[in-house]
Amino acid sequence: MPSYEQLRELLDPTTTVLLTVECQQGVVGTESALPELAQEARASGALANVARLVSAAHGSGVQVLHAVAERRPDGRGANHNARLFRAAARLPVQQLSGTTAVRIAPPIEVAEEDFVVRRLHGLSPLAGTDVDPLLRNLGCRTLLVTGVSANVAIPNAVFDAVNLGYTACVPADAIAGVPADYTPAMVRNTLALVATVTTTQDVLGAWKRAGRAD
């Protein structure tokens, strides 16, 4: 774990963007297409921690960007080249554009200054979306990655961020996957090799310290 001074420098509000990944009602909400994942996101406290981080970001001047996965009702443009996509197409809850399923899930609050970036294809919040150019235009150097799932989208986001030249930071208690013991294993054996791993409380503390320094 980095020291408070290291974390404060890394998470400078002027160069940090908080990314929430697939924190939408159809994924982590009460009527999720993936109830096991939704339950884990809530029971582990990950969703509540994402909400805490978003609230603190709004108060600290940190830009927030919400990455949402959705599909058209006719499925045009969506991937069919992996079992995951084919299984998702058969689920009773679909992440259809314009529906409640693709709205950001409570208790996360979306502020007027937030960006919501929607993708119709692929596995990554960054690859083939507007996220990278937005981050560059915002002067982002550190991408704080939160949300779901630790199985697929979170590692995708971290790897893409690193490949694109950003420093990735992951609050380990603000991501979730299934089964429950998979997330800490993924963090320890994979994400820790390429990202700065921290906790929600330490991120909040770093932003408080940065505020006092200003």
Short mmCIF file of C-alpha atoms in Angstrom, two decimals:
data_model
loop_
_atom_site.label_atom_id
_atom_site.label_comp_id
_atom_site.label_asym_id
_atom_site.label_seq_id
_atom_site.Cartn_x
_atom_site.Cartn_y
_atom_site.Cartn_z
CA MET A 1 0.00 0.00 0.00
CA PRO A 2 1.31 3.49 -0.80
CA SER A 3 1.90 6.04 1.94
CA TYR A 4 -0.55 8.91 2.41
CA GLU A 5 1.94 11.30 0.82
CA GLN A 6 2.38 9.02 -2.19
CA LEU A 7 -1.36 8.54 -2.52
CA ARG A 8 -2.06 12.24 -2.15
CA GLU A 9 0.38 13.00 -4.98
CA LEU A 10 -0.98 10.19 -7.14
CA LEU A 11 -4.61 11.24 -6.62
CA ASP A 12 -4.16 14.97 -7.17
CA PRO A 13 -7.73 16.16 -7.87
CA THR A 14 -6.58 18.20 -10.87
CA THR A 15 -5.17 15.16 -12.70
CA THR A 16 -7.33 12.31 -11.39
CA VAL A 17 -10.53 10.92 -12.90
CA LEU A 18 -12.80 8.52 -11.00
CA LEU A 19 -14.22 5.86 -13.30
CA THR A 20 -17.24 3.80 -12.29
CA VAL A 21 -17.65 0.66 -14.38
CA GLU A 22 -21.08 -0.84 -15.12
CA CYS A 23 -22.60 0.48 -11.88
CA GLN A 24 -25.98 0.40 -13.58
CA GLN A 25 -29.32 -0.85 -12.34
CA GLY A 26 -29.42 -3.82 -14.70
CA VAL A 27 -26.07 -5.05 -13.37
CA VAL A 28 -25.82 -4.09 -9.68
CA GLY A 29 -29.39 -2.96 -8.99
CA THR A 30 -32.18 -4.84 -7.23
CA GLU A 31 -33.52 -6.17 -10.55
CA SER A 32 -30.17 -7.15 -12.00
CA ALA A 33 -29.61 -9.45 -14.95
CA LEU A 34 -26.79 -10.88 -12.82
CA PRO A 35 -28.28 -11.30 -9.33
CA GLU A 36 -25.24 -13.10 -7.89
CA LEU A 37 -22.96 -10.25 -8.94
CA ALA A 38 -25.44 -7.63 -7.72
CA GLN A 39 -25.70 -9.37 -4.36
CA GLU A 40 -21.93 -9.52 -4.00
CA ALA A 41 -21.52 -5.87 -4.97
CA ARG A 42 -23.94 -4.90 -2.22
CA ALA A 43 -23.04 -7.44 0.46
CA SER A 44 -19.31 -6.74 0.17
CA GLY A 45 -19.87 -3.01 0.54
CA ALA A 46 -18.30 -2.34 -2.87
CA LEU A 47 -21.31 -0.47 -4.27
CA ALA A 48 -21.60 1.65 -1.12
CA ASN A 49 -17.89 2.43 -1.35
CA VAL A 50 -18.24 3.49 -4.97
CA ALA A 51 -21.01 5.85 -3.87
CA ARG A 52 -18.78 7.25 -1.11
CA LEU A 53 -15.96 7.84 -3.58
CA VAL A 54 -18.26 9.51 -6.09
CA SER A 55 -19.65 11.81 -3.41
CA ALA A 56 -16.15 12.71 -2.23
CA ALA A 57 -15.00 13.27 -5.80
CA HIS A 58 -17.85 15.72 -6.35
CA GLY A 59 -16.80 17.59 -3.23
CA SER A 60 -13.09 17.56 -4.06
CA GLY A 61 -13.22 18.68 -7.67
CA VAL A 62 -12.31 15.25 -9.04
CA GLN A 63 -13.92 14.51 -12.40
CA VAL A 64 -16.26 11.50 -12.39
CA LEU A 65 -16.91 9.37 -15.46
CA HIS A 66 -19.51 6.59 -15.49
CA ALA A 67 -18.98 3.79 -18.03
CA VAL A 68 -22.21 2.01 -18.98
CA ALA A 69 -22.65 -1.14 -21.08
CA GLU A 70 -25.81 -1.33 -23.15
CA ARG A 71 -27.23 -2.70 -26.37
CA ARG A 72 -29.77 -1.69 -28.95
CA PRO A 73 -33.12 -3.51 -28.89
CA ASP A 74 -32.28 -5.02 -32.29
CA GLY A 75 -28.80 -6.02 -31.12
CA ARG A 76 -27.10 -4.37 -34.08
CA GLY A 77 -23.42 -3.70 -33.49
CA ALA A 78 -23.21 -5.94 -30.43
CA ASN A 79 -20.58 -8.66 -30.10
CA HIS A 80 -21.43 -12.34 -30.60
CA ASN A 81 -17.88 -13.71 -30.60
CA ALA A 82 -17.68 -15.00 -27.01
CA ARG A 83 -19.85 -17.14 -24.76
CA LEU A 84 -20.36 -14.20 -22.40
CA PHE A 85 -22.10 -12.14 -25.09
CA ARG A 86 -24.31 -15.02 -26.20
CA ALA A 87 -25.32 -15.75 -22.60
CA ALA A 88 -26.08 -12.06 -21.93
CA ALA A 89 -28.39 -11.95 -24.94
CA ARG A 90 -30.56 -14.66 -23.34
CA LEU A 91 -30.87 -13.07 -19.89
CA PRO A 92 -34.35 -11.97 -18.74
CA VAL A 93 -33.08 -8.45 -17.99
CA GLN A 94 -31.50 -6.73 -20.97
CA GLN A 95 -29.25 -3.67 -20.84
CA LEU A 96 -31.27 -1.85 -23.50
CA SER A 97 -30.52 1.75 -24.42
CA GLY A 98 -32.93 4.19 -22.82
CA THR A 99 -34.28 1.77 -20.20
CA THR A 100 -34.02 1.78 -16.43
CA ALA A 101 -31.44 -1.02 -16.64
CA VAL A 102 -28.77 1.34 -17.99
CA ARG A 103 -29.29 4.10 -15.43
CA ILE A 104 -26.68 4.50 -12.71
CA ALA A 105 -27.76 2.51 -9.67
CA PRO A 106 -28.43 3.99 -6.24
CA PRO A 107 -26.84 4.91 -3.93
CA ILE A 108 -24.47 6.40 -6.53
CA GLU A 109 -25.44 9.94 -7.44
CA VAL A 110 -24.73 11.41 -10.86
CA ALA A 111 -23.85 15.11 -10.83
CA GLU A 112 -24.39 17.51 -13.70
CA GLU A 113 -20.64 17.74 -14.28
CA ASP A 114 -20.20 13.97 -14.58
CA PHE A 115 -19.69 12.22 -17.90
CA VAL A 116 -21.72 9.13 -18.77
CA VAL A 117 -20.11 7.14 -21.58
CA ARG A 118 -22.12 4.32 -23.12
CA ARG A 119 -20.78 1.46 -25.18
CA LEU A 120 -22.63 -0.92 -27.48
CA HIS A 121 -19.86 -3.45 -27.98
CA GLY A 122 -16.87 -5.16 -26.45
CA LEU A 123 -15.69 -5.83 -22.93
CA SER A 124 -13.75 -2.71 -22.05
CA PRO A 125 -14.93 0.69 -20.83
CA LEU A 126 -11.96 2.26 -22.67
CA ALA A 127 -11.29 0.41 -25.91
CA GLY A 128 -13.37 1.76 -28.76
CA THR A 129 -15.21 4.32 -26.61
CA ASP A 130 -14.96 8.05 -25.94
CA VAL A 131 -13.29 7.49 -22.56
CA ASP A 132 -9.66 7.82 -23.67
CA PRO A 133 -10.04 11.11 -25.61
CA LEU A 134 -12.14 12.54 -22.78
CA LEU A 135 -9.46 11.61 -20.24
CA ARG A 136 -6.76 13.23 -22.35
CA ASN A 137 -8.78 16.40 -22.83
CA LEU A 138 -9.36 16.52 -19.07
CA GLY A 139 -5.63 16.29 -18.38
CA CYS A 140 -6.00 12.96 -16.61
CA ARG A 141 -2.87 11.22 -15.38
CA THR A 142 -4.37 8.84 -12.82
CA LEU A 143 -7.48 6.75 -13.45
CA LEU A 144 -9.21 5.53 -10.29
CA VAL A 145 -11.08 2.38 -11.34
CA THR A 146 -14.17 1.19 -9.42
CA GLY A 147 -17.23 -0.97 -10.03
CA VAL A 148 -17.81 -4.38 -11.61
CA SER A 149 -16.85 -6.91 -12.44
CA ALA A 150 -13.50 -8.05 -11.16
CA ASN A 151 -13.95 -11.01 -13.50
CA VAL A 152 -13.90 -9.10 -16.79
CA ALA A 153 -14.51 -5.34 -17.10
CA ILE A 154 -12.34 -4.14 -14.21
CA PRO A 155 -9.14 -5.91 -15.35
CA ASN A 156 -9.94 -4.81 -18.91
CA ALA A 157 -10.17 -1.20 -17.76
CA VAL A 158 -6.94 -1.40 -15.76
CA PHE A 159 -4.95 -3.05 -18.55
CA ASP A 160 -6.24 -0.59 -21.15
CA ALA A 161 -5.50 2.38 -18.92
CA VAL A 162 -1.93 1.21 -18.37
CA ASN A 163 -1.43 0.48 -22.07
CA LEU A 164 -2.66 3.98 -22.90
CA GLY A 165 -0.17 5.58 -20.52
CA TYR A 166 -2.35 6.35 -17.50
CA THR A 167 -1.51 5.33 -13.96
CA ALA A 168 -4.24 3.01 -12.74
CA CYS A 169 -5.34 3.03 -9.11
CA VAL A 170 -7.80 0.49 -7.69
CA PRO A 171 -9.55 0.75 -4.31
CA ALA A 172 -9.83 -2.99 -3.68
CA ASP A 173 -12.97 -2.60 -1.56
CA ALA A 174 -14.77 -0.65 -4.30
CA ILE A 175 -14.76 -3.44 -6.90
CA ALA A 176 -16.66 -6.74 -6.89
CA GLY A 177 -16.81 -10.01 -8.77
CA VAL A 178 -18.03 -13.57 -8.35
CA PRO A 179 -17.45 -15.76 -6.52
CA ALA A 180 -16.60 -13.59 -3.52
CA ASP A 181 -13.10 -14.98 -3.07
CA TYR A 182 -12.19 -14.33 -6.69
CA THR A 183 -11.86 -10.55 -6.28
CA PRO A 184 -9.06 -10.55 -3.66
CA ALA A 185 -7.22 -13.21 -5.68
CA MET A 186 -7.50 -11.10 -8.83
CA VAL A 187 -6.30 -8.01 -6.96
CA ARG A 188 -3.39 -9.79 -5.31
CA ASN A 189 -2.16 -11.83 -8.27
CA THR A 190 -2.96 -9.59 -11.24
CA LEU A 191 -4.08 -6.02 -10.60
CA ALA A 192 -1.40 -5.35 -7.98
CA LEU A 193 1.23 -6.00 -10.65
CA VAL A 194 0.04 -3.13 -12.86
CA ALA A 195 -1.99 -0.78 -10.65
CA THR A 196 -1.68 0.98 -7.32
CA VAL A 197 -3.96 -0.91 -4.95
CA THR A 198 -5.50 1.05 -2.10
CA THR A 199 -8.71 1.32 -0.07
CA THR A 200 -11.72 3.60 -0.17
CA GLN A 201 -10.83 5.11 3.20
CA ASP A 202 -7.28 5.91 2.11
CA VAL A 203 -8.53 7.59 -1.08
CA LEU A 204 -10.95 9.70 0.96
CA GLY A 205 -8.13 10.60 3.34
CA ALA A 206 -5.84 11.61 0.48
CA TRP A 207 -8.47 13.92 -0.95
CA LYS A 208 -9.12 15.48 2.46
CA ARG A 209 -5.41 16.12 2.90
CA ALA A 210 -5.18 17.60 -0.60
CA GLY A 211 -8.06 19.94 0.29
CA ARG A 212 -6.32 21.13 3.44
CA ALA A 213 -3.09 21.64 1.53
CA ASP A 214 -4.88 23.88 -0.92
#
